[in-house]
Amino acid sequence: EVQLQASGGGLVQAGESLRLSCTASGFTFEDYTVGWFRQAPGKEREGVSCISGSGGSTFYRDSMKGRVTISRDNAKKTVYLHMKSLQPEDTAVYYCAVDQITPATLCALPPADIFRGQGTQVTVSS
């Protein structure tokens, strides 16, 4: 059974940084693309960044380019999302999800049934 645990969220001030972690179990981690998504109150869920199983291919949402870096440690079955220069509009619940598709496809068109777990809340104060 695919299990994903997102962590690392919190309350920060504008301009600060956070590193989110997504730890997986129950499947062959390195065979899967992993994506970070976020959903703010009243808004649709959107893809933030996605990374291929090997880590060799990544995708970033245009509005996040330059402010986020995605990476993975397959030995630890963990994907990280480092976010810097956070702004109040980055406030959202951040989720991680996996699938066996390309990073660009996962971020742009995530299947509805891949989202598991509660996510981690990121709140940025001005």
PDB file of C-alpha atoms in Angstrom:
ATOM      1  CA  GLU A   1       0.000   0.000   0.000  1.00  0.00           C
ATOM      2  CA  VAL A   2       1.322   3.414  -0.971  1.00  0.00           C
ATOM      3  CA  GLN A   3       1.867   5.548   2.095  1.00  0.00           C
ATOM      4  CA  LEU A   4       3.156   9.112   2.005  1.00  0.00           C
ATOM      5  CA  GLN A   5       3.854  11.413   4.912  1.00  0.00           C
ATOM      6  CA  ALA A   6       4.350  15.103   4.256  1.00  0.00           C
ATOM      7  CA  SER A   7       6.015  17.166   6.965  1.00  0.00           C
ATOM      8  CA  GLY A   8       8.004  20.325   7.579  1.00  0.00           C
ATOM      9  CA  GLY A   9       5.305  22.932   7.269  1.00  0.00           C
ATOM     10  CA  GLY A  10       4.813  25.740   9.738  1.00  0.00           C
ATOM     11  CA  LEU A  11       4.255  29.433  10.318  1.00  0.00           C
ATOM     12  CA  VAL A  12       6.932  31.688   8.858  1.00  0.00           C
ATOM     13  CA  GLN A  13       7.284  35.347   7.983  1.00  0.00           C
ATOM     14  CA  ALA A  14       7.481  36.637   4.441  1.00  0.00           C
ATOM     15  CA  GLY A  15      10.940  36.206   3.014  1.00  0.00           C
ATOM     16  CA  GLU A  16      11.803  33.165   5.112  1.00  0.00           C
ATOM     17  CA  SER A  17      12.448  29.616   3.970  1.00  0.00           C
ATOM     18  CA  LEU A  18      11.087  26.155   4.688  1.00  0.00           C
ATOM     19  CA  ARG A  19      12.040  22.644   3.715  1.00  0.00           C
ATOM     20  CA  LEU A  20       9.229  20.161   3.305  1.00  0.00           C
ATOM     21  CA  SER A  21       9.783  16.403   3.395  1.00  0.00           C
ATOM     22  CA  CYS A  22       7.743  13.601   1.873  1.00  0.00           C
ATOM     23  CA  THR A  23       8.589  10.173   3.235  1.00  0.00           C
ATOM     24  CA  ALA A  24       7.256   7.100   1.472  1.00  0.00           C
ATOM     25  CA  SER A  25       6.672   3.457   2.232  1.00  0.00           C
ATOM     26  CA  GLY A  26       4.878   0.470   0.771  1.00  0.00           C
ATOM     27  CA  PHE A  27       6.201   0.597  -2.786  1.00  0.00           C
ATOM     28  CA  THR A  28       9.399   0.692  -4.850  1.00  0.00           C
ATOM     29  CA  PHE A  29      10.158   4.349  -4.324  1.00  0.00           C
ATOM     30  CA  GLU A  30      12.744   4.821  -7.049  1.00  0.00           C
ATOM     31  CA  ASP A  31      10.274   3.626  -9.694  1.00  0.00           C
ATOM     32  CA  TYR A  32       7.965   6.565  -9.092  1.00  0.00           C
ATOM     33  CA  THR A  33       7.826  10.224  -9.968  1.00  0.00           C
ATOM     34  CA  VAL A  34       7.030  12.305  -6.885  1.00  0.00           C
ATOM     35  CA  GLY A  35       5.238  15.611  -6.933  1.00  0.00           C
ATOM     36  CA  TRP A  36       4.496  18.407  -4.520  1.00  0.00           C
ATOM     37  CA  PHE A  37       1.113  20.081  -4.806  1.00  0.00           C
ATOM     38  CA  ARG A  38      -0.621  22.770  -2.822  1.00  0.00           C
ATOM     39  CA  GLN A  39      -4.148  23.902  -2.175  1.00  0.00           C
ATOM     40  CA  ALA A  40      -5.052  27.234  -0.675  1.00  0.00           C
ATOM     41  CA  PRO A  41      -8.492  27.904   0.835  1.00  0.00           C
ATOM     42  CA  GLY A  42     -11.044  28.445  -1.906  1.00  0.00           C
ATOM     43  CA  LYS A  43      -8.604  27.589  -4.669  1.00  0.00           C
ATOM     44  CA  GLU A  44      -7.922  24.545  -6.799  1.00  0.00           C
ATOM     45  CA  ARG A  45      -5.013  22.270  -6.096  1.00  0.00           C
ATOM     46  CA  GLU A  46      -1.966  23.067  -8.195  1.00  0.00           C
ATOM     47  CA  GLY A  47       1.307  21.352  -8.931  1.00  0.00           C
ATOM     48  CA  VAL A  48       4.362  23.045  -7.444  1.00  0.00           C
ATOM     49  CA  SER A  49       7.228  20.792  -8.469  1.00  0.00           C
ATOM     50  CA  CYS A  50       7.769  17.193  -9.523  1.00  0.00           C
ATOM     51  CA  ILE A  51      10.813  14.940  -9.794  1.00  0.00           C
ATOM     52  CA  SER A  52      11.445  11.699 -11.661  1.00  0.00           C
ATOM     53  CA  GLY A  53      12.341   8.442  -9.953  1.00  0.00           C
ATOM     54  CA  SER A  54      16.056   8.840 -10.615  1.00  0.00           C
ATOM     55  CA  GLY A  55      16.003  12.510  -9.782  1.00  0.00           C
ATOM     56  CA  GLY A  56      17.347  13.350 -13.206  1.00  0.00           C
ATOM     57  CA  SER A  57      14.269  15.177 -14.446  1.00  0.00           C
ATOM     58  CA  THR A  58      12.391  17.901 -12.654  1.00  0.00           C
ATOM     59  CA  PHE A  59       9.476  20.234 -13.327  1.00  0.00           C
ATOM     60  CA  TYR A  60       8.701  23.539 -11.644  1.00  0.00           C
ATOM     61  CA  ARG A  61       5.602  25.655 -11.767  1.00  0.00           C
ATOM     62  CA  ASP A  62       6.449  28.885 -13.577  1.00  0.00           C
ATOM     63  CA  SER A  63       5.475  31.066 -10.640  1.00  0.00           C
ATOM     64  CA  MET A  64       7.746  29.071  -8.336  1.00  0.00           C
ATOM     65  CA  LYS A  65      10.862  28.901 -10.492  1.00  0.00           C
ATOM     66  CA  GLY A  66      13.870  30.320  -8.699  1.00  0.00           C
ATOM     67  CA  ARG A  67      12.218  30.021  -5.300  1.00  0.00           C
ATOM     68  CA  VAL A  68      11.873  26.274  -4.916  1.00  0.00           C
ATOM     69  CA  THR A  69      14.206  23.321  -5.322  1.00  0.00           C
ATOM     70  CA  ILE A  70      13.048  19.729  -5.360  1.00  0.00           C
ATOM     71  CA  SER A  71      15.352  16.832  -4.576  1.00  0.00           C
ATOM     72  CA  ARG A  72      15.140  13.234  -3.493  1.00  0.00           C
ATOM     73  CA  ASP A  73      17.093  10.680  -1.502  1.00  0.00           C
ATOM     74  CA  ASN A  74      16.005   7.252  -2.684  1.00  0.00           C
ATOM     75  CA  ALA A  75      17.931   5.504   0.085  1.00  0.00           C
ATOM     76  CA  LYS A  76      15.795   7.373   2.599  1.00  0.00           C
ATOM     77  CA  LYS A  77      12.643   7.160   0.434  1.00  0.00           C
ATOM     78  CA  THR A  78      12.224  10.872   0.870  1.00  0.00           C
ATOM     79  CA  VAL A  79      11.634  13.828  -1.425  1.00  0.00           C
ATOM     80  CA  TYR A  80      12.381  17.351  -0.279  1.00  0.00           C
ATOM     81  CA  LEU A  81      10.975  20.700  -1.338  1.00  0.00           C
ATOM     82  CA  HIS A  82      13.092  23.639  -0.316  1.00  0.00           C
ATOM     83  CA  MET A  83      11.209  26.904  -0.584  1.00  0.00           C
ATOM     84  CA  LYS A  84      12.764  30.322  -0.116  1.00  0.00           C
ATOM     85  CA  SER A  85      11.532  33.905  -0.196  1.00  0.00           C
ATOM     86  CA  LEU A  86       8.106  32.710   0.878  1.00  0.00           C
ATOM     87  CA  GLN A  87       5.204  35.088   0.407  1.00  0.00           C
ATOM     88  CA  PRO A  88       1.696  35.189   1.906  1.00  0.00           C
ATOM     89  CA  GLU A  89       0.300  33.844  -1.363  1.00  0.00           C
ATOM     90  CA  ASP A  90       2.294  30.660  -0.760  1.00  0.00           C
ATOM     91  CA  THR A  91       0.041  29.888   2.200  1.00  0.00           C
ATOM     92  CA  ALA A  92      -1.591  26.529   1.536  1.00  0.00           C
ATOM     93  CA  VAL A  93      -1.701  22.890   2.503  1.00  0.00           C
ATOM     94  CA  TYR A  94       1.126  21.145   0.687  1.00  0.00           C
ATOM     95  CA  TYR A  95       0.694  17.541  -0.395  1.00  0.00           C
ATOM     96  CA  CYS A  96       2.977  15.008  -1.985  1.00  0.00           C
ATOM     97  CA  ALA A  97       1.850  12.342  -4.412  1.00  0.00           C
ATOM     98  CA  VAL A  98       3.373   9.708  -6.660  1.00  0.00           C
ATOM     99  CA  ASP A  99       2.708   8.167 -10.044  1.00  0.00           C
ATOM    100  CA  GLN A 100       4.604   6.515 -12.869  1.00  0.00           C
ATOM    101  CA  ILE A 101       4.386   9.359 -15.335  1.00  0.00           C
ATOM    102  CA  THR A 102       6.732  12.181 -16.276  1.00  0.00           C
ATOM    103  CA  PRO A 103       7.288  15.057 -13.855  1.00  0.00           C
ATOM    104  CA  ALA A 104       5.672  17.552 -16.225  1.00  0.00           C
ATOM    105  CA  THR A 105       2.591  15.390 -16.667  1.00  0.00           C
ATOM    106  CA  LEU A 106       2.279  14.650 -12.968  1.00  0.00           C
ATOM    107  CA  CYS A 107       2.464  18.306 -12.060  1.00  0.00           C
ATOM    108  CA  ALA A 108       0.100  19.447 -14.800  1.00  0.00           C
ATOM    109  CA  LEU A 109      -2.453  16.622 -14.834  1.00  0.00           C
ATOM    110  CA  PRO A 110      -2.311  14.640 -11.617  1.00  0.00           C
ATOM    111  CA  PRO A 111      -4.758  11.740 -11.462  1.00  0.00           C
ATOM    112  CA  ALA A 112      -7.401  12.417  -8.843  1.00  0.00           C
ATOM    113  CA  ASP A 113      -6.832   9.167  -6.981  1.00  0.00           C
ATOM    114  CA  ILE A 114      -3.158   9.664  -6.138  1.00  0.00           C
ATOM    115  CA  PHE A 115      -3.604  12.065  -3.270  1.00  0.00           C
ATOM    116  CA  ARG A 116      -3.274  10.407   0.119  1.00  0.00           C
ATOM    117  CA  GLY A 117      -2.562  11.737   3.553  1.00  0.00           C
ATOM    118  CA  GLN A 118      -3.340  15.063   5.124  1.00  0.00           C
ATOM    119  CA  GLY A 119      -0.543  17.213   3.777  1.00  0.00           C
ATOM    120  CA  THR A 120       1.387  19.805   5.743  1.00  0.00           C
ATOM    121  CA  GLN A 121       0.216  23.365   6.389  1.00  0.00           C
ATOM    122  CA  VAL A 122       2.421  26.249   5.308  1.00  0.00           C
ATOM    123  CA  THR A 123       1.383  29.680   6.562  1.00  0.00           C
ATOM    124  CA  VAL A 124       3.295  32.790   5.562  1.00  0.00           C
ATOM    125  CA  SER A 125       2.602  35.984   7.446  1.00  0.00           C
ATOM    126  CA  SER A 126       3.263  39.416   5.985  1.00  0.00           C
TER     127      SER A 126
END
